[in-house]
Structure formats: structure tokens, C-alpha cells
Amino acid sequence: MRSGPEFPCQEEERIPCQNCGFIFPRRSCYDYHLVNSAPLEMVRRDTRNFASICQMRRICSNCHLIIYAQQAHECQQQRQQPQINCKMCNGPHTEDQPCFIQPLKPDEDEQEDANENNNEQQQQQRTRNHRQPIRLCFFDAETSQDEPVQISQNINGYRHEPLLIIAEVICEACIRAGIRIENVGQRAQGCFCGTPRGERWRNWCSPPFRNAPGDNTAFPNNITFNHRRMFFHSFDNAEDNPVDQFLDYLLNHGSQHMLTICIAHNGGKYDFHLLLEALHRRSHPPTRICTTGLKIYSMSLGGNNQRKVLFKDSLNYFFCELDALTKVFALPEDLVTTKPFFPYLFIQRQHLHCRLRGLPEIQYYQPEYKKAEKREKLIEWYVQQTSVQTTNFQLREQLIQYCVNDVAILRESVLRFRQLIGENTKNLDPFLAVSTAAGLALTTMRRCFLPENWLVHSPEGGYLRGRRASAESQRYIRFFELQHPESAGQIQHAQWALGEAHVEDCGYRLDGLWLRSPPLRPLAIEYMGCYYHGCPKCFPVRDQRLAAGRTAEELFERTQQRLWELEHQHGYQLHVVWGHEIKEKLRNNTQLRRKWLEIDCVRPMDPREDCLRGGRTEPFKLHHLCAEDEEILYIDIVSLYPYVMKARSFPVGHPNILTRDTLLLPPNNPLPWTTPKHNIYKGLLLVRVEPPNFMNGNLPPVLPYRTHDGRLTFPLCAKCADNRQQRPCTHGGRERSWLTGYTHEELNYALERGYKVVDIYEVWNYEKWDPNLFRSYVNTFIGLKQQASGWPDGCASELDRAEYLAEFERVEGIFLDPEKIETNPGLRMIAKLLANSLWGKLAQRVCGTEIRYAKTPAEFHQLLEDPTIEMLDFDHVSEHLDRCVVRKKPEFAKAPNTNCLPVAAFVTSYARLHLYEYIEQVNQIGGVLLYCDTDSIIYVGKRNGQRVSEGEYLGQMKREVPSRRILEFIAGGPKNYGYRHVDASTGLDERAELKIRSFPLSYATHQLLNFNTMKQLVLNQFNVDGAVDDTIADDVFFVGNSIGVQFPQIGRTRRSQLYTHLARKEYRPCYEKGRIMPGMETLPFGHRMNNTQTSHGQINQQRQTRSPIPPQQKRPRLNMNELNLQDLPGSSGWTEADYRNRYNP
């Protein structure tokens, strides 16, 4: 193959070779492939006989594979599929047979969880049979913030400089022997904790207390020399970097025949970045690193014949702050003390040796940025400490004690967690096996509960993912018709009843065929997906394996042969377009891209894109103030996901894939489907559904729909949802309907409530269903959780306890051992974690970013030229090291071998249906829905009236605040609400709660953003006279109706530099789930009023007769300095009569 700036050649004509079967774009290429002498630049004395390209390879006329001269070829043998050792399930089977998620044997080491990239999985696989002894290292880093730094043009902050790292090590042998860190001098047989050798190592093991000259204060006597505890610091010399010392210890001291697992709490966002910055500076990149954005999940150091170190973040296993772990694991006070308050802003080098009488000023503790309860405790503690005359404070001394205590809390928590996991999962080591709680749950399932050849690994993109190029070709043909109006309706393609056009004699299928009037020849339209046709521009490495395992050169030559035959043997005129050509046009033309995306194109079902959705989260009314006979009830479902996993049936085995040509034939029921009996399938269905004009009983819609911009909505019109249309719906049936995938359970439920299936395209029909797939798993950990919760209140006598055990076994089918029922917060946390974290791991995303390092220009350019990845970002982190952020192209991205998307889709579908059943209960008792959030409902009911059924068992509703009466509710959107409540018995002790996702609700935040100000913002934005579209043009709400909150935040750069800056977030109400109506009520997009409906009906009728408010009379922008709630509807001064007077003049 020739190379250079003028290659590959531009096509001038198609010249086939009768000998080898290849087609050449110009005469010079054809002549070159016949040359049987070596080029001059290759001629040497020892040059062998040179064969021409034509003699070296040819295309088989039967199977169209490329055959090389030295390769034996028999078509019949090529077509046979030999058995392979499957990389997915480690079992022998042919390529087209199903793969399974196989159980892990108890005596084999576990793989790293699929969060890690494929290289890490391969490394774990290589070390399976050579498991090294393990040493655990617990560490914590403390930094100073002396140096101002400018991160960007708009961000200024203070850089974190490492000042102290304390690390404690203990090996497996000592852990098994019951030896603790405090047992100085004791060692187990075969101990490899390490023995201090050399003056430097011994200095590391000595606590670095030191007083300033003239200060004779005694040092604390509870921290002494310990060969398992190291102090790395720069107290006495700013040039002695603690991180470099720590890395030197890990990489250059101790046995080479062990694996050190270093654990830090929140290390992925803090401590690991200090290490990574030092590694960048040394041009010593980690062997492997797993990240999401700038968060590090795990990191490895060391290669062959080197000390191996693995870094894990404990926060990924138990999701709570470090100070909460003392209660969670009930740590003894003789080992650790409760994590005290510390003046982080006081950590500056100039303060190290100054001994203060009392404590640093309270602003160094940042009380305003703590939550209100924690702030009160801080102030109380500070007053108490400063009132003691003997209190003194030296930063160096206090920093050592504080850090030692932090490491002790971490050490004892991890060891207790590791012990509890091992006892309940057949000695599984969580920190060796996985990096997250979700990975731990799935590994436990595979190790202890999963039978062989049962749970299926589903292919990413669906079983018919190879036809996605065909779907893109259909989109292009529709696009071609828009550009050539004279061809509209005349191009035969796959969506015609006749199907794609077939070419006689050769069996070729055409993407599109336009039979034009003579003398014009028929136009064959061919859309070439680059991956499926071996595009030489996108895949310059011609021996790279692409679609169907064939090389790029094979695919391209087959394509060229096909095009030549169509043009010269069958007389078609060709219109050929490559996928990358379309992408370039769309990338540079916004208007063209919009038209392209608006084309409705049927593609093969992808369970991730079409069927997998999260929970239902939306407000139904943006504000409600209770009347005297009303109260607001906040209820949530007990363990929703564990319940549906235990109580429902799930598909196992591989499905039968049915396509549209089969689904429209008997015995299938004719379309449209209007009742569940029309659907004879069980599994996943790709359908076009048409919603009803309205839902009976004022219930919310059933089926979810993801809009073009990614919002998960529950509308009654797709067009309205896509456009966020606040006006009444005027769209026709085709515009109201949408195409997506659903489980048969959710679809049948919707058919019972007025939905229709107007077209069907693909079905995954499962014959095998398992109602017990997760039952034993869930029962095990729910039982452990219940036992670790202790006896419930009121179970003091033996009779009460016996009744409780019998009732729990009757309802849940779980036997509780009375001897093991005792309060154990650590075990309860672990059981709850494992019970709730499993299903999400079955649907882990692909195409995540990876960090790769290049040490030489050759490695960097190799990454740039790698056709399987796309370079997203790179940074020159040191003189000899480049940090590159890459992502696998979708064609080459491999899904984790533990994914089972259909099962995950059924879990979320069952959960939404279970929540909807309770929503229907609210309607049946005459309640008013206010809000729902995945597993919870907020509704209005009459005091002492009917209630939604409640209970204590799995899947039942439980009151969130049973001793309180909620009086008022306000919502600014999904995951964005608040409520005001009082004591239910006395009506006193008024409080307010805010629930705002990803927003820091500290004391300082509450001074600006609280229930009253949030209510003011919501009312100012959404409460209008008449429908929103009468007063606001083009469906646009107020701009600038927000509150800005500042708070300190730790940031990270691409070079892993840490800094603190004063961040700012804007809070504003945002509701995009439906139409906003008078009275702060909402309606789903596309809702059409029924003549018999009373909800909103009278208001709408009055709105039509009311004159629109002129644009100049819109509500003015909110002035945050003037918060007056009394004159706005919904405030505490408004009554139900005020509402009627306002909306019924």
C-alpha cells in the first residue's frame, strides 16, 4: 500500500482486476498493484524475490473474504463457527450463542469492578493465580492555604500545600492474629508490616512534636514511637515535601512481594490528587487510574519487579463523613475520640509554633459555612473550651493529634467494615475486589447467590445493533427527499411495505432506489457507515478489525466491488455518501443539524436509550397552604428497589428478537392495541404509543417520555413536551405520539388507562422468567438489616418479641434469629448498602473517559493517531510527561461484562408502577397530589380522614415525619422543594425544611435562601393571573429571578493541584415538567380538557373571556431587599376565601 500526502487516491474511475478481484480508483493504482519488482528504495543485495500485490492477495468470489497467498482457504471451513473460550463468561460456545454473567468461585480472587477500565480488569485477571500478601495503609493529609493562586480569569483562590501526612500500616497476618496498631513491638508470624531500617525510616516513626524556644509545655504522651505509624511533614523545612516522603516510603521501603492497599477518606477528591501532582512532577505516572471527570476512584503504582500500591477511597464504600463513622461502627472511646472541630483556616506555616492561650478566633472555624445544627454545637463547644483557663493551642501539636485521630477513625472503621463484609460474603475482601459499593453488591451477588448460566450479559446497543447504520441510511433518505422535493415518496427504502429494493441475480439490497423517468437511469442511494464499510479516511490502519471481525481493507474492498457491479453490470447511477461526510456537514451547519434531528427515524431497540429510565420526580402543585381541616402528609416507600427485586419476576436467558415484518403478521393482533390482551409478548417492546387526551380521575400520565434535550417527562403530547409548550395542545395524533421502548408490564398498565399502541417495530420476547432471581439476596441483607436494628419499640416482653418474629416471617418470609437481634449500626449500614446498590451496577455506562499518559512524542502521536479513540484533552504536566484524556469511539467501546440492561430496565419500571399505585390511592381517598420523588409522595388529606395505606414492611408506605403536622408546601421544580411544619400534638415549635439538590444548605445559605425567600421566588415566577401564556410571550418565564449564594469550595485542576476558592451558585425555580396553571397547579404537557372535568375547567373558561394583560404590566423583577410575603397569594396570610376571590372574580 502506498502512503503520502496524495494518498489515498481520489476516485476517477472504477477498474476491476479479473485476477485478484480488487477494484482500483484510477489507472496508476491498477498498474502499481501488478508490479512484481521491488521499488528502488527497497533494493538491497539480499533483496528476495518480490511478488506483486495482485499475487499476494485476492478476494474469494464465494465468501468475499480477502485471501493471502500464504493462507489456506476453504469456504466451507470459513463458514463454520468453531468453539471459542468466551471472554465474557469463560465458557466454550460458538460466537452466536448467548453469554452469561457467571458466578465467582469462593476460592478465586475477584476481578476489579467494572468501574475500572479494561486494562485494570486484565491486570486483575493476570494476578488471579498469583495473589500477593496484602498490607493495608490508612493515611490522611493536612495542608496549608498560604499561597494565593489565580486559577483562571474569574477564579482566584488559595493553593493547598501539603504540610503533614500520617500513615498507619498493618498486614493481613497481624489482622488475623488480633494485633492492633497500638500493640507496639508485637508481630504475627509471617508479619510484613515492615521494620524501620535506617535513620530516615526511624525518624518517620517518631512523632514530630516540638516547642518554640522558651516554651516548656509537655508533649502529649498518648502518641509515641510506633513502627506501624509514620509521620511525613515539612514543619521544620518547607522544602521537605511530605508527599514525596510518603511516595518514597511506599515505592522504596518494605518487601517487594506484597500489595499495599492505601485507603483515604474522600481521597478521590482530595488526598489522591496531592499524590498525583507529585507523580506528575516526577514524570512517574500511575500504572492505572480510574476516574470520572476529576474524581479518582482507584489508582495503582508499580509494574513488574516493583512494589505494587493500590489506592482506594473509603467514601465510595460508606457514604458518610468521617466524624459519623464513630457512631456507625460504634468505635470504642479508648481507641478513638469523636472528631473535634478544627480551625482549618488557621493552618498556616507562620502559626505552627505559636502557643495560644485559649483557641484561635472562631472565624478560623468557619461557623457560617456549617449546617445550622453543627454551627450551634461548634459555638457551644468553643465557649466551653475558651472558658477553661488551662486551654492552650499550638498548631503543630494540635495538627498531629487531630490527624492521628482521623487516621484512627478511618482505620478502625475500615477494619470493622472489612470484617463484617467477610463474615457475610464468604470472606470477600471489598478493598481488593472492587472500588465502589455498587461493585461490591454485584460481586457479592455473583459470589454467593447467582447460579451458573442464568443471568444474561446483554449486548450494548441491542441484539440488532449491526442495523444501526441501516437506520442512519433511512434518516439520510428522508433528508435527501427534503433536499430533492421531486423525489418525495418515490424512493423505495426499508420502511416501504415492499421493503428495500433487491437487485436481481446478485441479491444486493439498496438503501434507497429512485426509479426516475427515462432517459435518466435509476438512482441507487447508498449510505456508507464508516465502521461497517472500512472507510479509509476514518480507519487508516487497514488491518484493524471492524464490523463482523473483518479488517478495514476487507470491508472497503467488498464495498468497492459491490458499487462497481451496481454501476457497470446492473446499470444503476450511484449516489454514495459516507457517514463522516454527513457528520462534518452537520457539525458546521446548525440549521441543517436541526432539520436532521427532527427526522423521525426508526432504529433498532437499544435498551439503555429506549427502556432504561430513572424514577418519577415532579411536583403536581407548586404551592399549597393547608386549611384548618387539612394537613400535608409526606410518605415514602420502605426499600422500594429491594422490594421490587424481591417481589417481581425478571427475564433470564436470551430473548427471541422479533422485527416489524414478523410483528404485523398473524397471530399478532392488528394495530392499534387498546387493551392489554392485545399484547401477547413478555419482555421489551419498541412501539409508537399515542396517549389519551386526558387521564381519567385527574390522575397524572403513566408512561415516561424522554424529550429531545434529555428531560424525563410524563406528558400527553410529545411535541408539547419537546417544545415546553405552555399553551393548550393543538397537535394531531402523529405529533402527540412518540416512539420508544417499554417493558410489557408498564405498557399493559398504560393500555388499561387509555393509551394506544399505534405501531410496533421490535420485540424482545423472553420465554424464561425467574420470580426468585434476587429473592435470596434481598432476604439475606434485609434480614441482617432488621437484626442489626435491634428490637422495635414496644417489644420488651418475650411474648411481644415472639409475635414480632412470627409476623415478620409471615409477611417477609424471612426468619430472624432472636439471638442475633441487637443494635449494630455498622452491620445495619452494610446490609442496607448491599440491598440498595445492586441493580444500578447491572446498567453501568460505557464510553467513559480514560486518562492515559505519554512519556515520549512517539507515544503521544500514537494516541493521536489511534483510530479507536478520540482525544478530548491533553496537558503537558511535566517536561517528560503528557496527560491525555481519551474516550473510546462508540464502535469500539466495550460494555462491562456484568451488564444486564433488560433486568435493570424492569427494576426501574416495576418501581415506577409501584409508586403509581400509591398515586392512585391518593386519588381514591380524595387527596390532592403535591409532589412525588422516586419512592415518596407528598399529598394533602383531610385531618382525621382517610389515608394512603401505611406500614413497616418492604414496599409499604411509611410516614416521614410522623410526629409533625405539615402546614405549607412550596416547590420550585423536581428535587427542589420545602415545607413548613409544627408539632402535631401542640401546634407549636414551627420549623421549615428545604430539599434542594446539589445546593449547600449551610447556615450562611439559610440567611439568604430559606423557606420564605424560596416561597417568594416561586410565587414571583409562577403565580400569575390567568394562564402563563396570556402574560408571558413565547413561553419564557422571568429572567434573573434568583438568589446568589457564596460558599468556600475545594477545586481541582487537570494537573491535580488543589485550591480553595469562594464559589457562587444561583438558585432559581425551574419547572419544565408540564404546564403551569392558575392557583400554582400544574397539568401535564398536552393535557386537553374534558367537558365533564371540573379541575381547572372553570378557570380555563374564565381565562378565555378575560382580556390578556398587556406586556408592560408583567410582574416586575424580584427585589431581594424587599421580601414582603403578605401581599402574595399562598402566603401564610392568605385563606381559601382569598384564593376564590382572586381566581373567581
mmCIF file with all atom_site columns, N, CA and C in Angstrom, residues 98-102 453-459 651-654 897-903:
data_model
loop_
_atom_site.group_PDB
_atom_site.id
_atom_site.type_symbol
_atom_site.label_atom_id
_atom_site.label_alt_id
_atom_site.label_comp_id
_atom_site.label_asym_id
_atom_site.label_entity_id
_atom_site.label_seq_id
_atom_site.pdbx_PDB_ins_code
_atom_site.Cartn_x
_atom_site.Cartn_y
_atom_site.Cartn_z
_atom_site.occupancy
_atom_site.B_iso_or_equiv
_atom_site.pdbx_formal_charge
_atom_site.auth_seq_id
_atom_site.auth_comp_id
_atom_site.auth_asym_id
_atom_site.auth_atom_id
_atom_site.pdbx_PDB_model_num
ATOM 1  N N  . PRO A 1 98  ? -25.446 -17.496 23.391 1.00 0.00 ? 98  PRO A N  1
ATOM 2  C CA . PRO A 1 98  ? -25.529 -16.469 24.443 1.00 0.00 ? 98  PRO A CA 1
ATOM 3  C C  . PRO A 1 98  ? -24.397 -16.559 25.453 1.00 0.00 ? 98  PRO A C  1
ATOM 4  N N  . CYS A 1 99  ? -24.064 -15.382 26.024 1.00 0.00 ? 99  CYS A N  1
ATOM 5  C CA . CYS A 1 99  ? -23.101 -15.297 27.120 1.00 0.00 ? 99  CYS A CA 1
ATOM 6  C C  . CYS A 1 99  ? -23.863 -15.053 28.417 1.00 0.00 ? 99  CYS A C  1
ATOM 7  N N  . PHE A 1 100 ? -23.264 -15.473 29.507 1.00 0.00 ? 100 PHE A N  1
ATOM 8  C CA . PHE A 1 100 ? -23.909 -15.339 30.807 1.00 0.00 ? 100 PHE A CA 1
ATOM 9  C C  . PHE A 1 100 ? -22.971 -14.646 31.782 1.00 0.00 ? 100 PHE A C  1
ATOM 10 N N  . ILE A 1 101 ? -23.576 -13.998 32.763 1.00 0.00 ? 101 ILE A N  1
ATOM 11 C CA . ILE A 1 101 ? -22.798 -13.456 33.877 1.00 0.00 ? 101 ILE A CA 1
ATOM 12 C C  . ILE A 1 101 ? -22.607 -14.598 34.864 1.00 0.00 ? 101 ILE A C  1
ATOM 13 N N  . GLN A 1 102 ? -21.433 -15.149 34.882 1.00 0.00 ? 102 GLN A N  1
ATOM 14 C CA . GLN A 1 102 ? -21.189 -16.356 35.670 1.00 0.00 ? 102 GLN A CA 1
ATOM 15 C C  . GLN A 1 102 ? -20.875 -16.030 37.116 1.00 0.00 ? 102 GLN A C  1
ATOM 16 N N  . ASN A 1 453 ? -24.953 -19.939 34.308 1.00 0.00 ? 453 ASN A N  1
ATOM 17 C CA . ASN A 1 453 ? -25.692 -19.878 33.042 1.00 0.00 ? 453 ASN A CA 1
ATOM 18 C C  . ASN A 1 453 ? -27.152 -19.469 33.246 1.00 0.00 ? 453 ASN A C  1
ATOM 19 N N  . TRP A 1 454 ? -27.338 -18.385 33.982 1.00 0.00 ? 454 TRP A N  1
ATOM 20 C CA . TRP A 1 454 ? -28.699 -17.962 34.295 1.00 0.00 ? 454 TRP A CA 1
ATOM 21 C C  . TRP A 1 454 ? -28.925 -16.492 33.940 1.00 0.00 ? 454 TRP A C  1
ATOM 22 N N  . LEU A 1 455 ? -28.164 -15.586 34.545 1.00 0.00 ? 455 LEU A N  1
ATOM 23 C CA . LEU A 1 455 ? -28.306 -14.160 34.262 1.00 0.00 ? 455 LEU A CA 1
ATOM 24 C C  . LEU A 1 455 ? -27.474 -13.810 33.031 1.00 0.00 ? 455 LEU A C  1
ATOM 25 N N  . VAL A 1 456 ? -28.101 -13.130 32.073 1.00 0.00 ? 456 VAL A N  1
ATOM 26 C CA . VAL A 1 456 ? -27.501 -12.919 30.762 1.00 0.00 ? 456 VAL A CA 1
ATOM 27 C C  . VAL A 1 456 ? -26.789 -11.583 30.694 1.00 0.00 ? 456 VAL A C  1
ATOM 28 N N  . HIS A 1 457 ? -25.614 -11.598 30.101 1.00 0.00 ? 457 HIS A N  1
ATOM 29 C CA . HIS A 1 457 ? -24.933 -10.351 29.747 1.00 0.00 ? 457 HIS A CA 1
ATOM 30 C C  . HIS A 1 457 ? -25.536 -9.851  28.441 1.00 0.00 ? 457 HIS A C  1
ATOM 31 N N  . SER A 1 458 ? -26.194 -8.690  28.489 1.00 0.00 ? 458 SER A N  1
ATOM 32 C CA . SER A 1 458 ? -26.877 -8.180  27.290 1.00 0.00 ? 458 SER A CA 1
ATOM 33 C C  . SER A 1 458 ? -25.918 -7.334  26.466 1.00 0.00 ? 458 SER A C  1
ATOM 34 N N  . PRO A 1 459 ? -25.971 -7.452  25.152 1.00 0.00 ? 459 PRO A N  1
ATOM 35 C CA . PRO A 1 459 ? -25.067 -6.669  24.299 1.00 0.00 ? 459 PRO A CA 1
ATOM 36 C C  . PRO A 1 459 ? -25.421 -5.194  24.336 1.00 0.00 ? 459 PRO A C  1
ATOM 37 N N  . PRO A 1 651 ? -36.640 -11.344 33.520 1.00 0.00 ? 651 PRO A N  1
ATOM 38 C CA . PRO A 1 651 ? -36.272 -12.196 32.389 1.00 0.00 ? 651 PRO A CA 1
ATOM 39 C C  . PRO A 1 651 ? -34.883 -12.784 32.550 1.00 0.00 ? 651 PRO A C  1
ATOM 40 N N  . VAL A 1 652 ? -34.734 -14.047 32.197 1.00 0.00 ? 652 VAL A N  1
ATOM 41 C CA . VAL A 1 652 ? -33.434 -14.711 32.167 1.00 0.00 ? 652 VAL A CA 1
ATOM 42 C C  . VAL A 1 652 ? -33.304 -15.418 30.825 1.00 0.00 ? 652 VAL A C  1
ATOM 43 N N  . GLY A 1 653 ? -32.090 -15.778 30.493 1.00 0.00 ? 653 GLY A N  1
ATOM 44 C CA . GLY A 1 653 ? -31.870 -16.349 29.176 1.00 0.00 ? 653 GLY A CA 1
ATOM 45 C C  . GLY A 1 653 ? -31.907 -15.271 28.111 1.00 0.00 ? 653 GLY A C  1
ATOM 46 N N  . HIS A 1 654 ? -31.710 -15.686 26.865 1.00 0.00 ? 654 HIS A N  1
ATOM 47 C CA . HIS A 1 654 ? -31.738 -14.730 25.768 1.00 0.00 ? 654 HIS A CA 1
ATOM 48 C C  . HIS A 1 654 ? -33.117 -14.681 25.150 1.00 0.00 ? 654 HIS A C  1
ATOM 49 N N  . ASN A 1 897 ? -18.579 -6.592  31.389 1.00 0.00 ? 897 ASN A N  1
ATOM 50 C CA . ASN A 1 897 ? -19.096 -7.948  31.160 1.00 0.00 ? 897 ASN A CA 1
ATOM 51 C C  . ASN A 1 897 ? -20.095 -8.388  32.223 1.00 0.00 ? 897 ASN A C  1
ATOM 52 N N  . THR A 1 898 ? -20.534 -7.445  33.063 1.00 0.00 ? 898 THR A N  1
ATOM 53 C CA . THR A 1 898 ? -21.563 -7.757  34.069 1.00 0.00 ? 898 THR A CA 1
ATOM 54 C C  . THR A 1 898 ? -22.852 -6.979  33.821 1.00 0.00 ? 898 THR A C  1
ATOM 55 N N  . ASN A 1 899 ? -22.968 -6.329  32.676 1.00 0.00 ? 899 ASN A N  1
ATOM 56 C CA . ASN A 1 899 ? -24.191 -5.562  32.387 1.00 0.00 ? 899 ASN A CA 1
ATOM 57 C C  . ASN A 1 899 ? -25.341 -6.483  32.002 1.00 0.00 ? 899 ASN A C  1
ATOM 58 N N  . CYS A 1 900 ? -26.514 -6.157  32.508 1.00 0.00 ? 900 CYS A N  1
ATOM 59 C CA . CYS A 1 900 ? -27.742 -6.851  32.110 1.00 0.00 ? 900 CYS A CA 1
ATOM 60 C C  . CYS A 1 900 ? -28.847 -5.797  32.044 1.00 0.00 ? 900 CYS A C  1
ATOM 61 N N  . LEU A 1 901 ? -28.880 -5.087  30.937 1.00 0.00 ? 901 LEU A N  1
ATOM 62 C CA . LEU A 1 901 ? -29.768 -3.932  30.803 1.00 0.00 ? 901 LEU A CA 1
ATOM 63 C C  . LEU A 1 901 ? -31.253 -4.283  30.887 1.00 0.00 ? 901 LEU A C  1
ATOM 64 N N  . PRO A 1 902 ? -31.719 -5.387  30.296 1.00 0.00 ? 902 PRO A N  1
ATOM 65 C CA . PRO A 1 902 ? -33.150 -5.688  30.430 1.00 0.00 ? 902 PRO A CA 1
ATOM 66 C C  . PRO A 1 902 ? -33.601 -5.850  31.872 1.00 0.00 ? 902 PRO A C  1
ATOM 67 N N  . VAL A 1 903 ? -32.806 -6.515  32.695 1.00 0.00 ? 903 VAL A N  1
ATOM 68 C CA . VAL A 1 903 ? -33.179 -6.681  34.102 1.00 0.00 ? 903 VAL A CA 1
ATOM 69 C C  . VAL A 1 903 ? -33.202 -5.323  34.806 1.00 0.00 ? 903 VAL A C  1
#
